[in-house]
Amino acid sequence: MNRFVRRYLTPASALLSLGAAEGVQAQSGQMAPSDSSTEAQKAEALSKEGETSSESSQPEHIKVIGHPFNTLHATNRMGRMPQDVLHTAQTINVVPKELMQQQNSKSLDEALKNVPGVTSSVGEGAGGMNGDQFLIRGFPAQNDIYEDGLRDFGVYARDNFYYDSVNVIKGPSSQIFGNGTGGGAINVVTKSPLLSNFATADFTGGSGQYYRGTIDFNRRLDRTLAFRLQGMGNENNVVGRNYIYAHRWGIAPSLAAGLGTDTTVVFQLMHQSARGVPDFGVPAIKGIGPVTEHGLVPRTNWYGKDQDHDRTDDTLETIRLTHNFNKNLIFHNDLRFGEYERDFEASKADCKGRCAAAFLSGHPEKAQIGRGSAGGGRDPSGLGNIGGAPQPYKQWSWSFQNVASLEADFLTGFLRHQLVGGFDMEYVHDRRKQYTFTDMIPDANGLNPNPHVGHLNKVPGAAAPHNLVNLDGLGRKSDSTGYAFDAGIFIYDQIWFTRWLSVKGGFRWDRWQTAYNVTGGDPNEPNKHFPNTRNVINPTASLILTPTRWQTYYFTYSTATTPTGMYVTSGSLPIRPPGNQIAKPEKSTLYEVGSKISAFRDRLGFTLSLFRLEKSNAMTIDPATGQNISTSNSERNQGMEMSVSGIIMPGWNVTATYALYDPQTTKSDSASDIGKMIRYVPHNQATLWSVYEAFPGTAWNFAVGGGVTWRQKVWLDVPNTISVPANVDFDAVISHRFGKHWKLSLNGYNLANRLNYNSLFVNRVTPAPGRTFLGRLAMNY
């Protein structure tokens, strides 16, 4: 790499090479959260050395073993994004492993609570969806979850036992990731083998019969070869929610060859199995909002039935290759296979008509909440439904993706370039079998729901087709298959006119081929086949100012295209009723100006961005059937995001964010919806977390801290008739080290025991866990 580019950029490959050779301690997981004071001293010493050392080497040292809470120096671990967060012209929020350790985060969902603009929804889809269903800046991102830059097609609740960091790239990013990313992308950076020997283990226990254990074992096998094994077992109930539990286990072995050499290959496998009960929450109705408000019903009320279940088995196999031809030319090739299985059965909490009237009159004991809807209709007794949504189903899916990219740093006259180009191919196949019930599904009493409804006869949909959901344009069909194939070519170039002024531009061309087939079920309804092929180009352009290596100012324009029918594993249907034609893709456009500054010798990182995000052909959801429906609506979210993260002083870390949003529907077939707020997006949102370590290295050491997350009121429906009140969540931690190898900590969550709401849907919400305490004993050798 030429001296100029090396001075101002930090390629991921350079970070990984230095990490293997010099930054093992910082990346290995041995560095506990309370080691921040030690890291501060190291970084300060390196910063002083850098004043007399060459400019080409000093920044990389700080980025590898500097302050982990200053996430501006975090890598995205993608050949397509070779620069660190500081020098990437887009808002990127990073949740480092040190923050996840302090908070004792145990899942992707918990980690993302530190990121403003990310919310969860109770996904449903055609026949029922749950798992991780996220939105970024109000736009769906359940299909935009990546690990090390490769898409994870599964629909499951992800544990974070093998995560190194979670990076949220805000705004359309199709030039990087291809299809999707209308609101942004979630990229998990996983832990990889290192050239050191260590072993860590911890055990967590506490409220809600919570039991969890993890291991992380790393072994250097020779000069360039290392092996790592991570494992997890977890089982828990949910404080404040009756009958809900989650049991899961996972394992993630990996082998890295060629560490510290020009050619590095990493082999990774991850398997996670989970068994639990899905929680579709409580009804939300006009005039009240969630029925748990105003003391109408307890937050513990669960309106499901005792045979509801969610059983998932998910496996990812990954090979990542990096080859340095020379210091100016780097090749990456990442390959992944995925296999996903799911057995799902859930109950919705459907309340309208007389049920809603009973709540509005203050008599929840008279309310009858439907556990299903839109199926075979009401039972003659009037006490329940026959069949209906969400339909039980079994699902089998598999996928592969290969991304190859080449990074070239070169000169053309006085202009300096960093050129990235390559190709991306992905394929996913899904097969699903729908079931239904021949017995009546009893309604649940609004005040005292009883899940013990006895055994309900569940049969394949073909055996009782009239009890299936009648989906617009599809009918009552029992089986579906689908596939999606995307081939893309991308290229973009960053050109420096001076040491401080550069422009970046490029595009990605994609060709999508999808097919969705519905068969079986009602013999009077013909089987249907929906093929679709599209070509699309997504451009991007940025103007970047870097007065010093610690400052970046930018303007970015980027686009994204989200095709319907591409995400066959998530149940998204490719048609748009009425007319039942292939729906047009969603299109998103971002305009963003921002600044990123790493200050006080890299102790603190500051970010500020102003953005405008526009989307056309927005998707919506039918609250009765759960069917995803493409519309001609246009939406716009604009606002400001800011953050600060790092070390205030030795031993004292802080992470704080704030977001101000102005979300609106700008075009709609319904004139009354124009000007209304976008669903699930608050006007204001903020997070704060800070921990101070006192007397490090002494027998009386301790660390204490905590934080708050706040989200203003949000609307659940497009017309803005049902709202959910603000969330305010206070958490805290206290810990003590016993010598060099043992640590005991206690975390408290939702200390005020406030009634908050996590997952949101158009007509129901899921109450968040109540006050919870978890103790954790960690061992590190």
Tab-separated table of C-alpha atoms in Angstrom, residues 280-502:
chain	number	residue	atom	x	y	z
A	280	PHE	CA	-46.970	-12.566	20.463
A	281	GLY	CA	-47.691	-10.236	23.346
A	282	VAL	CA	-50.910	-8.455	24.278
A	283	PRO	CA	-53.502	-6.659	22.132
A	284	ALA	CA	-53.210	-2.962	21.430
A	285	ILE	CA	-56.482	-1.195	20.634
A	286	LYS	CA	-57.630	2.294	19.732
A	287	GLY	CA	-58.259	4.515	22.711
A	288	ILE	CA	-56.085	2.477	25.100
A	289	GLY	CA	-53.005	1.220	23.338
A	290	PRO	CA	-51.647	-1.952	24.968
A	291	VAL	CA	-54.332	-3.488	27.161
A	292	THR	CA	-51.759	-3.777	29.949
A	293	GLU	CA	-51.871	0.019	30.340
A	294	HIS	CA	-53.932	1.701	33.082
A	295	GLY	CA	-53.849	-1.477	35.166
A	296	LEU	CA	-56.501	-3.180	33.060
A	297	VAL	CA	-54.698	-6.543	32.959
A	298	PRO	CA	-51.426	-7.811	34.465
A	299	ARG	CA	-48.261	-7.587	32.367
A	300	THR	CA	-47.857	-11.333	32.951
A	301	ASN	CA	-50.883	-12.230	30.834
A	302	TRP	CA	-50.020	-14.522	27.953
A	303	TYR	CA	-52.765	-15.340	25.472
A	304	GLY	CA	-51.203	-18.414	23.895
A	305	LYS	CA	-51.945	-22.091	24.283
A	306	ASP	CA	-49.832	-24.786	25.899
A	307	GLN	CA	-48.852	-26.540	22.669
A	308	ASP	CA	-47.314	-23.389	21.128
A	309	HIS	CA	-43.635	-23.857	20.325
A	310	ASP	CA	-40.722	-22.553	18.307
A	311	ARG	CA	-38.020	-25.118	17.489
A	312	THR	CA	-35.094	-24.036	15.336
A	313	ASP	CA	-31.860	-25.652	14.178
A	314	ASP	CA	-29.489	-23.412	12.251
A	315	THR	CA	-26.004	-24.098	10.897
A	316	LEU	CA	-23.533	-21.836	9.081
A	317	GLU	CA	-20.311	-23.026	7.437
A	318	THR	CA	-17.918	-20.282	6.334
A	319	ILE	CA	-14.528	-20.051	4.611
A	320	ARG	CA	-12.801	-16.655	4.476
A	321	LEU	CA	-9.676	-16.221	2.343
A	322	THR	CA	-7.402	-13.160	2.256
A	323	HIS	CA	-4.347	-12.950	0.028
A	324	ASN	CA	-1.912	-10.033	-0.197
A	325	PHE	CA	-0.308	-10.063	-3.650
A	326	ASN	CA	1.775	-7.116	-2.499
A	327	LYS	CA	1.342	-4.089	-0.276
A	328	ASN	CA	-0.983	-2.451	-2.833
A	329	LEU	CA	-3.147	-5.382	-3.980
A	330	ILE	CA	-5.355	-7.501	-1.678
A	331	PHE	CA	-7.794	-10.262	-2.648
A	332	HIS	CA	-10.707	-11.508	-0.501
A	333	ASN	CA	-12.989	-14.469	-1.093
A	334	ASP	CA	-15.729	-15.342	1.406
A	335	LEU	CA	-17.928	-18.417	1.014
A	336	ARG	CA	-20.824	-19.531	3.196
A	337	PHE	CA	-23.357	-22.343	3.270
A	338	GLY	CA	-26.388	-22.222	5.543
A	339	GLU	CA	-28.981	-24.793	6.612
A	340	TYR	CA	-32.109	-23.830	8.544
A	341	GLU	CA	-34.966	-25.874	9.998
A	342	ARG	CA	-37.963	-24.650	11.921
A	343	ASP	CA	-41.089	-26.102	13.544
A	344	PHE	CA	-43.362	-23.235	14.564
A	345	GLU	CA	-46.756	-22.893	16.213
A	346	ALA	CA	-48.023	-19.739	17.890
A	347	SER	CA	-51.152	-17.905	18.972
A	348	LYS	CA	-51.951	-14.322	18.161
A	349	ALA	CA	-53.702	-11.923	20.521
A	350	ASP	CA	-56.561	-10.684	18.345
A	351	CYS	CA	-58.967	-8.186	19.899
A	352	LYS	CA	-61.528	-6.189	17.959
A	353	GLY	CA	-65.261	-5.545	17.975
A	354	ARG	CA	-66.863	-6.669	21.215
A	355	CYS	CA	-63.473	-7.610	22.669
A	356	ALA	CA	-62.180	-4.061	22.227
A	357	ALA	CA	-65.471	-2.635	23.553
A	358	ALA	CA	-65.093	-4.685	26.747
A	359	PHE	CA	-61.651	-3.172	27.407
A	360	LEU	CA	-62.844	0.333	26.579
A	361	SER	CA	-65.695	-0.035	29.071
A	362	GLY	CA	-63.261	-1.146	31.783
A	363	HIS	CA	-64.390	-4.784	31.889
A	364	PRO	CA	-61.460	-6.913	30.690
A	365	GLU	CA	-63.049	-9.985	32.260
A	366	LYS	CA	-65.706	-9.800	29.528
A	367	ALA	CA	-63.201	-9.610	26.699
A	368	GLN	CA	-62.598	-12.697	24.589
A	369	ILE	CA	-59.252	-12.546	22.801
A	370	GLY	CA	-58.888	-14.634	19.663
A	371	ARG	CA	-55.893	-16.962	19.417
A	372	GLY	CA	-56.380	-17.251	15.648
A	373	SER	CA	-58.200	-15.425	12.887
A	374	ALA	CA	-59.108	-15.429	9.204
A	375	GLY	CA	-59.267	-19.206	8.872
A	376	GLY	CA	-62.310	-21.459	8.858
A	377	GLY	CA	-64.340	-18.806	10.675
A	378	ARG	CA	-65.955	-18.735	14.087
A	379	ASP	CA	-67.073	-21.933	15.766
A	380	PRO	CA	-70.895	-22.128	16.021
A	381	SER	CA	-70.512	-21.847	19.791
A	382	GLY	CA	-68.986	-18.397	19.366
A	383	LEU	CA	-66.207	-19.329	21.783
A	384	GLY	CA	-63.331	-19.644	19.335
A	385	ASN	CA	-62.013	-19.896	15.815
A	386	ILE	CA	-61.433	-22.905	13.629
A	387	GLY	CA	-58.012	-22.821	12.038
A	388	GLY	CA	-56.708	-19.447	10.970
A	389	ALA	CA	-53.570	-17.390	11.370
A	390	PRO	CA	-50.897	-17.762	12.468
A	391	GLN	CA	-50.749	-21.167	10.814
A	392	PRO	CA	-48.411	-23.793	12.248
A	393	TYR	CA	-45.715	-24.789	9.795
A	394	LYS	CA	-42.506	-26.701	9.271
A	395	GLN	CA	-39.770	-25.135	7.206
A	396	TRP	CA	-36.574	-26.375	5.563
A	397	SER	CA	-34.175	-23.927	3.921
A	398	TRP	CA	-30.636	-23.842	2.631
A	399	SER	CA	-28.438	-21.159	1.110
A	400	PHE	CA	-25.010	-20.335	-0.211
A	401	GLN	CA	-23.189	-17.086	-0.902
A	402	ASN	CA	-19.793	-16.291	-2.368
A	403	VAL	CA	-18.277	-12.817	-2.419
A	404	ALA	CA	-14.937	-12.123	-4.118
A	405	SER	CA	-13.338	-8.692	-4.046
A	406	LEU	CA	-10.062	-7.072	-4.998
A	407	GLU	CA	-8.665	-3.962	-3.301
A	408	ALA	CA	-6.060	-1.989	-5.242
A	409	ASP	CA	-4.136	1.097	-4.057
A	410	PHE	CA	-2.341	2.976	-6.827
A	411	LEU	CA	-1.440	6.342	-8.369
A	412	THR	CA	-2.520	7.991	-11.625
A	413	GLY	CA	-0.393	11.087	-11.867
A	414	PHE	CA	-0.948	13.154	-8.732
A	415	LEU	CA	-4.214	11.321	-7.941
A	416	ARG	CA	-4.246	8.527	-5.414
A	417	HIS	CA	-6.809	5.727	-5.600
A	418	GLN	CA	-8.307	2.970	-3.518
A	419	LEU	CA	-10.294	0.832	-5.942
A	420	VAL	CA	-12.542	-2.018	-4.795
A	421	GLY	CA	-14.313	-4.325	-7.220
A	422	GLY	CA	-15.715	-7.821	-7.299
A	423	PHE	CA	-18.723	-10.084	-7.641
A	424	ASP	CA	-21.332	-11.509	-5.287
A	425	MET	CA	-23.522	-14.578	-5.821
A	426	GLU	CA	-26.160	-15.844	-3.428
A	427	TYR	CA	-28.841	-18.496	-3.641
A	428	VAL	CA	-31.494	-19.475	-1.124
A	429	HIS	CA	-34.116	-22.232	-1.335
A	430	ASP	CA	-37.091	-22.691	0.967
A	431	ARG	CA	-39.727	-25.387	1.419
A	432	ARG	CA	-42.624	-24.973	3.807
A	433	LYS	CA	-45.489	-27.178	4.875
A	434	GLN	CA	-48.516	-25.508	6.481
A	435	TYR	CA	-50.724	-27.129	9.112
A	436	THR	CA	-54.103	-26.258	10.548
A	437	PHE	CA	-56.532	-27.389	13.248
A	438	THR	CA	-59.742	-29.347	12.964
A	439	ASP	CA	-60.669	-28.520	16.560
A	440	MET	CA	-61.904	-25.154	17.740
A	441	ILE	CA	-59.136	-22.886	19.084
A	442	PRO	CA	-60.751	-21.442	22.220
A	443	ASP	CA	-60.618	-17.710	22.824
A	444	ALA	CA	-58.643	-16.471	25.824
A	445	ASN	CA	-60.258	-14.470	28.604
A	446	GLY	CA	-58.883	-10.928	28.614
A	447	LEU	CA	-58.306	-10.823	32.367
A	448	ASN	CA	-57.526	-14.451	33.241
A	449	PRO	CA	-56.279	-16.305	30.151
A	450	ASN	CA	-55.919	-20.066	30.484
A	451	PRO	CA	-53.335	-21.636	28.153
A	452	HIS	CA	-54.331	-25.186	29.089
A	453	VAL	CA	-56.859	-25.738	26.324
A	454	GLY	CA	-56.219	-29.438	25.917
A	455	HIS	CA	-54.878	-31.192	22.865
A	456	LEU	CA	-55.966	-29.605	19.603
A	457	ASN	CA	-55.947	-31.860	16.567
A	458	LYS	CA	-53.372	-30.478	14.142
A	459	VAL	CA	-53.337	-31.836	10.596
A	460	PRO	CA	-51.517	-31.021	7.351
A	461	GLY	CA	-53.235	-28.180	5.540
A	462	ALA	CA	-54.206	-30.442	2.661
A	463	ALA	CA	-56.380	-32.500	5.055
A	464	ALA	CA	-58.545	-29.519	6.058
A	465	PRO	CA	-57.971	-26.839	3.404
A	466	HIS	CA	-61.018	-24.748	4.346
A	467	ASN	CA	-59.445	-24.045	7.728
A	468	LEU	CA	-56.372	-22.459	6.108
A	469	VAL	CA	-55.940	-18.730	5.763
A	470	ASN	CA	-57.303	-17.382	2.481
A	471	LEU	CA	-54.450	-15.158	1.329
A	472	ASP	CA	-55.215	-12.566	-1.343
A	473	GLY	CA	-54.023	-13.782	-4.716
A	474	LEU	CA	-53.002	-17.193	-3.393
A	475	GLY	CA	-56.070	-18.770	-1.856
A	476	ARG	CA	-56.004	-21.516	0.766
A	477	LYS	CA	-52.805	-23.349	-0.102
A	478	SER	CA	-50.980	-25.784	2.156
A	479	ASP	CA	-47.479	-25.980	0.702
A	480	SER	CA	-45.012	-23.544	-0.735
A	481	THR	CA	-41.559	-23.608	-2.256
A	482	GLY	CA	-39.392	-20.787	-3.417
A	483	TYR	CA	-35.933	-19.861	-4.472
A	484	ALA	CA	-34.013	-16.667	-5.049
A	485	PHE	CA	-30.766	-16.108	-6.914
A	486	ASP	CA	-28.841	-12.846	-6.995
A	487	ALA	CA	-25.713	-12.230	-9.066
A	488	GLY	CA	-24.051	-8.878	-8.586
A	489	ILE	CA	-20.985	-6.983	-9.778
A	490	PHE	CA	-19.703	-3.987	-7.831
A	491	ILE	CA	-16.961	-1.418	-8.279
A	492	TYR	CA	-16.153	1.855	-6.568
A	493	ASP	CA	-13.123	4.085	-6.296
A	494	GLN	CA	-11.957	6.607	-3.721
A	495	ILE	CA	-9.767	9.290	-5.294
A	496	TRP	CA	-7.612	11.735	-3.314
A	497	PHE	CA	-7.088	15.133	-4.948
A	498	THR	CA	-5.108	16.354	-1.956
A	499	ARG	CA	-4.145	14.890	1.393
A	500	TRP	CA	-7.432	16.075	2.874
A	501	LEU	CA	-9.911	15.991	-0.022
A	502	SER	CA	-11.266	12.887	-1.724
